[in-house]
Short mmCIF file of C-alpha atoms in Angstrom, two decimals:
data_model
loop_
_atom_site.label_atom_id
_atom_site.label_comp_id
_atom_site.label_asym_id
_atom_site.label_seq_id
_atom_site.Cartn_x
_atom_site.Cartn_y
_atom_site.Cartn_z
CA MET A 10 -13.17 7.51 12.85
CA ALA A 11 -11.02 9.29 10.26
CA VAL A 12 -7.66 7.58 9.95
CA LEU A 13 -6.47 10.18 7.45
CA ASP A 14 -7.87 13.69 7.07
CA ILE A 15 -6.36 15.81 4.29
CA ARG A 16 -7.30 19.50 4.28
CA GLY A 17 -6.48 22.01 1.56
CA LEU A 18 -3.55 20.00 0.21
CA THR A 19 -1.65 21.98 -2.41
CA LYS A 20 1.49 21.14 -4.37
CA SER A 21 3.18 23.44 -6.86
CA TYR A 22 6.14 22.78 -9.10
CA GLY A 23 7.12 26.26 -10.15
CA ALA A 24 4.20 27.65 -12.15
CA VAL A 25 2.49 24.25 -12.32
CA ASP A 26 -0.13 23.46 -9.67
CA ALA A 27 -0.30 19.66 -9.36
CA LEU A 28 -2.76 19.81 -6.45
CA LYS A 29 -5.16 22.66 -5.79
CA GLY A 30 -6.57 22.59 -2.28
CA VAL A 31 -7.64 18.95 -2.09
CA ASP A 32 -9.74 17.79 0.87
CA LEU A 33 -10.02 14.06 1.48
CA VAL A 34 -11.13 11.97 4.45
CA VAL A 35 -10.27 8.28 4.71
CA ASN A 36 -12.26 6.57 7.43
CA GLU A 37 -11.25 3.54 9.42
CA GLY A 38 -11.99 0.38 7.45
CA ASP A 39 -12.45 2.21 4.14
CA VAL A 40 -11.30 0.84 0.83
CA LEU A 41 -11.07 4.18 -0.92
CA ALA A 42 -10.34 4.12 -4.64
CA LEU A 43 -8.47 7.14 -5.98
CA CYS A 44 -9.22 7.58 -9.68
CA GLY A 45 -8.47 10.05 -12.44
CA ASP A 46 -6.72 10.38 -15.77
CA ASN A 47 -2.95 10.74 -16.07
CA GLY A 48 -1.91 14.09 -14.66
CA ALA A 49 -4.96 14.37 -12.42
CA GLY A 50 -2.81 14.60 -9.28
CA LYS A 51 -3.16 11.08 -7.88
CA SER A 52 0.56 10.30 -7.78
CA THR A 53 1.41 13.69 -6.27
CA LEU A 54 -1.15 13.24 -3.51
CA ILE A 55 0.16 9.78 -2.67
CA LYS A 56 3.78 10.95 -2.68
CA ILE A 57 2.87 13.58 -0.10
CA VAL A 58 0.88 11.18 2.09
CA SER A 59 3.68 8.61 1.90
CA GLY A 60 6.34 11.14 2.91
CA ALA A 61 8.16 11.16 -0.43
CA GLN A 62 7.42 14.86 -1.03
CA PRO A 63 6.37 17.77 1.18
CA PRO A 64 3.18 19.70 0.39
CA SER A 65 3.31 23.36 -0.63
CA ALA A 66 0.34 24.05 1.64
CA GLY A 67 -2.35 22.20 3.53
CA THR A 68 -2.68 19.97 6.58
CA ILE A 69 -2.55 16.22 7.08
CA LEU A 70 -4.21 14.77 10.18
CA LEU A 71 -3.51 11.20 11.21
CA LYS A 72 -6.17 10.00 13.66
CA GLY A 73 -6.90 13.63 14.47
CA ASN A 74 -3.30 14.67 15.04
CA PRO A 75 -1.45 16.97 12.61
CA VAL A 76 1.58 15.27 11.05
CA GLU A 77 4.44 16.29 8.79
CA PHE A 78 6.36 13.44 7.21
CA THR A 79 10.07 13.94 6.60
CA SER A 80 10.55 10.73 4.58
CA PRO A 81 8.75 7.54 3.50
CA HIS A 82 10.33 5.78 6.47
CA ASP A 83 8.83 8.41 8.76
CA ALA A 84 5.36 7.79 7.28
CA LEU A 85 5.88 4.04 7.57
CA ALA A 86 6.85 4.36 11.23
CA LYS A 87 3.58 6.26 11.79
CA GLY A 88 1.53 3.48 10.20
CA ILE A 89 1.26 4.43 6.50
CA ALA A 90 2.72 1.93 4.03
CA THR A 91 2.78 2.58 0.29
CA ILE A 92 3.20 -0.28 -2.18
CA TYR A 93 4.08 1.09 -5.58
CA GLN A 94 3.52 -0.65 -8.88
CA ASP A 95 7.14 -1.84 -9.06
CA LEU A 96 6.75 -3.32 -5.52
CA ALA A 97 10.38 -2.39 -4.62
CA LEU A 98 11.30 -6.02 -4.04
CA ALA A 99 14.77 -7.55 -4.33
CA PRO A 100 14.10 -10.39 -6.79
CA ARG A 101 17.15 -12.49 -5.94
CA LEU A 102 16.52 -12.41 -2.22
CA SER A 103 14.18 -14.85 -0.52
CA ILE A 104 10.61 -14.16 0.55
CA ALA A 105 11.66 -13.86 4.20
CA GLU A 106 14.56 -11.55 3.35
CA ASN A 107 12.22 -9.27 1.41
CA VAL A 108 9.60 -9.17 4.15
CA PHE A 109 12.26 -8.06 6.67
CA LEU A 110 14.32 -5.94 4.28
CA GLY A 111 15.67 -3.02 6.27
CA ALA A 112 14.30 -4.42 9.53
CA GLU A 113 16.13 -7.73 9.86
CA LEU A 114 15.82 -9.73 13.06
CA GLU A 115 19.02 -10.46 14.93
CA LYS A 116 20.22 -12.75 17.67
CA SER A 117 23.35 -12.92 19.78
CA ALA A 118 26.14 -15.24 18.76
CA LEU A 119 26.37 -18.17 21.17
CA LYS A 120 30.07 -17.87 21.96
CA LEU A 121 30.39 -14.14 21.34
CA PRO A 122 27.37 -12.47 22.95
CA PHE A 123 28.68 -9.00 22.09
CA LEU A 124 28.22 -9.89 18.42
CA SER A 125 24.91 -10.34 16.62
CA MET A 126 23.86 -12.36 13.62
CA LEU A 127 20.72 -12.63 11.50
CA ASP A 128 17.97 -14.76 13.02
CA LYS A 129 17.00 -16.36 9.71
CA LYS A 130 14.83 -19.06 11.24
CA ARG A 131 12.65 -16.56 13.09
CA MET A 132 12.41 -14.38 9.97
CA ARG A 133 11.30 -17.36 7.87
CA ARG A 134 8.79 -18.42 10.51
CA GLN A 135 7.26 -14.97 10.86
CA ALA A 136 7.19 -14.41 7.08
CA ALA A 137 5.26 -17.67 6.71
CA ALA A 138 2.78 -16.46 9.35
CA TYR A 139 2.19 -13.21 7.45
CA LEU A 140 1.58 -15.15 4.23
CA GLU A 141 -0.85 -17.43 6.05
CA ARG A 142 -2.80 -14.39 7.25
CA LEU A 143 -3.26 -13.44 3.60
CA GLY A 144 -4.27 -16.94 2.58
CA ILE A 145 -1.13 -17.48 0.47
CA GLU A 146 -0.02 -21.09 0.31
CA ILE A 147 3.78 -20.88 0.16
CA THR A 148 5.41 -23.33 2.53
CA ASP A 149 9.06 -22.40 1.98
CA THR A 150 9.90 -18.73 2.53
CA ARG A 151 13.48 -19.39 1.41
CA VAL A 152 12.26 -19.27 -2.21
CA ALA A 153 13.64 -16.33 -4.21
CA VAL A 154 11.06 -13.69 -5.12
CA GLU A 155 12.04 -13.90 -8.78
CA GLN A 156 10.47 -17.38 -8.85
CA LEU A 157 7.05 -16.12 -7.74
CA SER A 158 4.03 -15.11 -9.79
CA GLY A 159 2.86 -11.50 -9.98
CA GLY A 160 0.13 -12.04 -7.40
CA GLN A 161 2.52 -13.78 -5.02
CA ARG A 162 5.00 -10.91 -5.31
CA GLN A 163 2.23 -8.49 -4.46
CA ALA A 164 1.52 -10.61 -1.37
CA VAL A 165 5.17 -10.42 -0.30
CA ALA A 166 5.09 -6.62 -0.60
CA ILE A 167 1.91 -6.53 1.50
CA CYS A 168 3.53 -8.80 4.09
CA ARG A 169 6.31 -6.24 4.45
CA ALA A 170 3.64 -3.62 5.21
CA LEU A 171 2.13 -5.95 7.80
CA ARG A 172 5.59 -6.42 9.31
CA TRP A 173 5.61 -2.68 10.00
CA ASN A 174 2.12 -2.85 11.54
CA ALA A 175 0.78 -0.46 8.91
CA GLU A 176 -2.80 0.60 9.58
CA LEU A 177 -3.22 2.49 6.30
CA ILE A 178 -1.98 0.67 3.19
CA ILE A 179 -1.76 2.49 -0.14
CA LEU A 180 -1.77 0.24 -3.22
CA ASP A 181 -0.65 1.83 -6.48
CA GLU A 182 -2.07 -0.04 -9.50
CA PRO A 183 -1.71 -3.46 -7.80
CA THR A 184 -3.31 -5.40 -10.69
CA ALA A 185 -1.46 -3.70 -13.55
CA ALA A 186 0.00 -6.18 -16.07
CA LEU A 187 -1.56 -9.17 -14.27
CA GLY A 188 -3.70 -11.85 -15.90
CA VAL A 189 -7.29 -12.57 -14.93
CA ARG A 190 -6.47 -15.25 -12.34
CA GLU A 191 -3.66 -13.24 -10.73
CA THR A 192 -5.86 -10.15 -10.66
CA GLN A 193 -8.53 -12.06 -8.73
CA ARG A 194 -5.91 -13.22 -6.25
CA VAL A 195 -4.78 -9.65 -5.63
CA LEU A 196 -8.38 -8.49 -5.20
CA ASP A 197 -8.82 -11.30 -2.67
CA LEU A 198 -5.74 -10.00 -0.83
CA ILE A 199 -7.36 -6.55 -0.63
CA ARG A 200 -10.54 -8.07 0.78
CA ARG A 201 -8.54 -9.98 3.39
CA LEU A 202 -6.74 -6.79 4.43
CA ARG A 203 -10.09 -5.00 4.73
CA ASP A 204 -11.60 -7.83 6.76
CA ALA A 205 -8.55 -7.78 9.06
CA GLY A 206 -9.26 -4.15 9.90
CA HIS A 207 -6.81 -2.34 7.65
CA THR A 208 -7.70 0.88 5.86
CA ILE A 209 -6.79 0.96 2.17
CA ILE A 210 -6.31 3.56 -0.54
CA LEU A 211 -6.41 1.93 -3.97
CA ILE A 212 -5.13 3.72 -7.06
CA SER A 213 -6.41 2.07 -10.20
CA HIS A 214 -7.37 2.75 -13.80
CA ASN A 215 -9.37 -0.48 -13.89
CA MET A 216 -12.94 0.42 -13.02
CA SER A 217 -14.00 -3.23 -12.71
CA ASP A 218 -11.35 -3.77 -10.04
CA VAL A 219 -12.46 -0.64 -8.23
CA MET A 220 -16.08 -1.78 -8.20
CA ALA A 221 -15.04 -5.23 -6.98
CA VAL A 222 -13.39 -4.05 -3.74
CA ALA A 223 -13.85 -0.32 -3.07
CA SER A 224 -16.42 1.14 -0.70
CA ARG A 225 -15.84 4.72 -1.89
CA VAL A 226 -14.27 6.42 -4.86
CA ALA A 227 -12.66 9.85 -5.02
CA ILE A 228 -12.00 11.30 -8.47
CA LEU A 229 -9.32 13.87 -9.21
CA ARG A 230 -9.06 16.06 -12.28
CA GLY A 231 -6.55 18.82 -12.93
CA GLY A 232 -5.33 18.68 -9.33
CA GLN A 233 -8.81 19.07 -7.83
CA LYS A 234 -11.23 16.60 -6.30
CA ILE A 235 -14.37 16.58 -8.45
CA ALA A 236 -16.23 13.68 -6.82
CA ASP A 237 -16.25 11.61 -3.64
CA VAL A 238 -19.06 9.05 -3.60
CA PRO A 239 -19.90 5.56 -2.35
CA THR A 240 -19.55 2.82 -4.95
CA ALA A 241 -22.96 1.42 -3.97
CA GLY A 242 -25.32 2.03 -6.86
CA LEU A 243 -22.53 2.54 -9.38
CA ASP A 244 -21.19 0.19 -12.02
CA ALA A 245 -17.89 0.16 -13.92
CA ASP A 246 -19.31 1.95 -16.97
CA ARG A 247 -20.91 4.73 -14.92
CA LEU A 248 -17.70 5.17 -12.93
CA ALA A 249 -15.60 5.35 -16.10
CA HIS A 250 -17.98 8.01 -17.40
CA MET A 251 -17.53 10.04 -14.22
CA VAL A 252 -13.74 9.81 -14.46
CA MET A 253 -13.73 10.92 -18.11
CA LEU A 254 -16.41 13.60 -18.00
CA GLY A 255 -16.75 14.57 -14.34
#
């Protein structure tokens, strides 16, 4: 079943056409890699799907139903979570506080039931459960995010998406600036998300990473989709050639 069905998506900035009638189907359980050179239209497409920008024309269907997102929070509430390269984490806050940022759990004060206070214990417990689902061995979710490695920070950002019950998770360059070991950990996170039934759009310039986890690859150039093929039978060199030359 198509989780996301994009039809004729167009985005213009004055005289500049960033997207020119793009069609794209993302099926349930897909790990779809979105590739293309800088300026190809990848970021614009993701901003529209994530609710950060409206399209100039075109239709977005979510599980067969037309949708129009008014904000990223609106898209998130409908099951689409976007994790950008900067992760949007608060480094001085704890893991649990970051997982529940903007959606903190509360409890009534014992002596003043009309007042509420943060339920920090429940937040820490649930954050630990999300990390365990991803195979991340962090026992104390009171640790500040600034003390974590790059791969662990990526896991915290993914946990926040899980907290919102996101069915479609968009990962924007998740392995950028990571070392070999941390990159493998992030790729393992993507595999775990796939195996847990999540649908993923992966934006990456690293063709080896794409081949390691993606089931399909869609290539954009000049605001148009020029290819949409399974990764089976491809290799990183062939894929890089397709991105560069079409």
